[in-house]
Amino acid sequence: AKITFIEHSGESRTVDGRDGQSVMEAAVVNDVPGIDADCGGACACATCHVYVDEAWTEKVGGPAPMEEDMLDFAYDVRPNSRLSCQIKITAELDGLVVTTPERQG
Ligand code: FES
């Protein structure tokens, strides 16, 4: 599935994510800047924070309780904030657009 990452600066990159991979993993293997992912996807660092594009929030869904707790540690949290390591890529998410925050943590 194609995932587009838009940086705070407005620069965008579209990468090919494999089904079953997380959005965070797709960013890291494709050298997308703006996602630190310090904990490697364990929902324990909040440095993989992204904003889900408004058109996608329903399809992506909201955070699980554990993720919601961890989001408290993220910078500038908004209603469409998610931790990208907790978003699993599926065929339905082809075309997903997320924005990375100004900074992580
Ligand atoms: Fe650490 Fe997502 S990579 S919470």
XYZ file of C-alpha atoms and ligand atoms in Angstrom:
109
model
C 0.000 0.000 0.000
C 1.241 3.468 -0.815
C 1.740 5.676 2.221
C 2.481 9.372 1.908
C 4.380 11.177 4.651
C 4.213 14.951 4.696
C 6.836 16.738 6.724
C 6.149 19.745 8.895
C 7.951 21.779 6.219
C 5.469 20.574 3.603
C 7.837 18.206 1.807
C 6.154 14.922 0.999
C 7.385 11.408 0.294
C 5.357 8.428 -0.847
C 6.644 4.969 0.018
C 5.476 1.424 -0.628
C 4.421 -0.237 2.601
C 3.983 -4.000 2.833
C 0.759 -5.380 4.291
C 1.328 -6.302 7.911
C 4.140 -3.793 8.308
C 3.449 -0.826 10.545
C 3.376 2.701 9.156
C 6.422 3.405 11.365
C 8.365 0.466 9.825
C 7.513 1.646 6.314
C 8.918 5.066 7.227
C 12.100 3.707 8.800
C 13.024 1.272 5.997
C 12.473 4.032 3.444
C 14.497 6.644 5.365
C 11.526 8.950 5.857
C 12.664 11.730 8.201
C 10.634 12.903 11.175
C 9.967 9.530 12.761
C 12.472 8.528 15.428
C 10.813 5.329 16.702
C 13.233 5.016 19.620
C 11.533 1.935 21.083
C 11.387 0.055 17.797
C 7.633 -0.298 17.693
C 6.777 -1.416 21.207
C 4.353 1.459 21.887
C 6.743 2.658 24.571
C 8.358 5.864 23.323
C 5.846 8.072 21.440
C 8.567 9.213 19.002
C 6.739 7.720 16.035
C 3.906 10.238 16.443
C 2.031 11.247 13.281
C -1.136 13.126 12.380
C -3.528 11.082 10.278
C -4.988 13.043 7.352
C -8.612 14.004 8.051
C -9.817 11.946 5.090
C -8.322 8.831 6.670
C -9.066 9.117 10.371
C -12.167 6.938 10.189
C -10.468 4.151 8.234
C -7.381 4.183 10.415
C -9.376 4.336 13.636
C -8.413 5.654 17.029
C -5.665 4.596 19.395
C -5.954 1.627 21.750
C -5.910 2.520 25.489
C -2.186 1.695 25.851
C -1.357 3.867 22.858
C -3.524 6.671 24.197
C -1.538 6.625 27.458
C 1.735 6.779 25.545
C 0.480 9.651 23.358
C 0.493 11.807 26.505
C 4.275 11.890 26.064
C 4.150 13.068 22.461
C 4.673 16.672 21.381
C 1.626 18.744 20.270
C -0.995 15.985 20.381
C -4.154 16.573 18.337
C -7.403 14.646 17.881
C -5.948 12.922 14.791
C -2.679 11.946 16.506
C -1.578 8.310 16.333
C 1.591 6.407 17.064
C 2.596 5.142 13.633
C 4.020 1.872 14.989
C 0.484 0.986 16.049
C -1.047 1.494 12.591
C -0.882 -1.745 10.639
C -0.743 -1.413 6.867
C -3.527 -3.188 4.991
C -4.780 -2.978 1.399
C -7.572 -0.697 2.630
C -5.014 1.873 3.707
C -3.568 2.246 0.200
C -3.107 5.980 -0.361
C -2.929 6.844 3.334
C -1.569 10.295 4.093
C 0.034 11.203 7.418
C 1.882 14.312 8.554
C 4.892 14.197 10.843
C 5.008 16.700 13.715
C 7.460 19.571 14.010
C 9.496 17.458 16.402
C 9.246 14.150 18.253
C 9.118 13.737 22.015
Fe 7.993 3.712 20.038
Fe 5.995 3.747 18.255
S 8.070 3.334 17.904
S 5.913 4.084 20.373
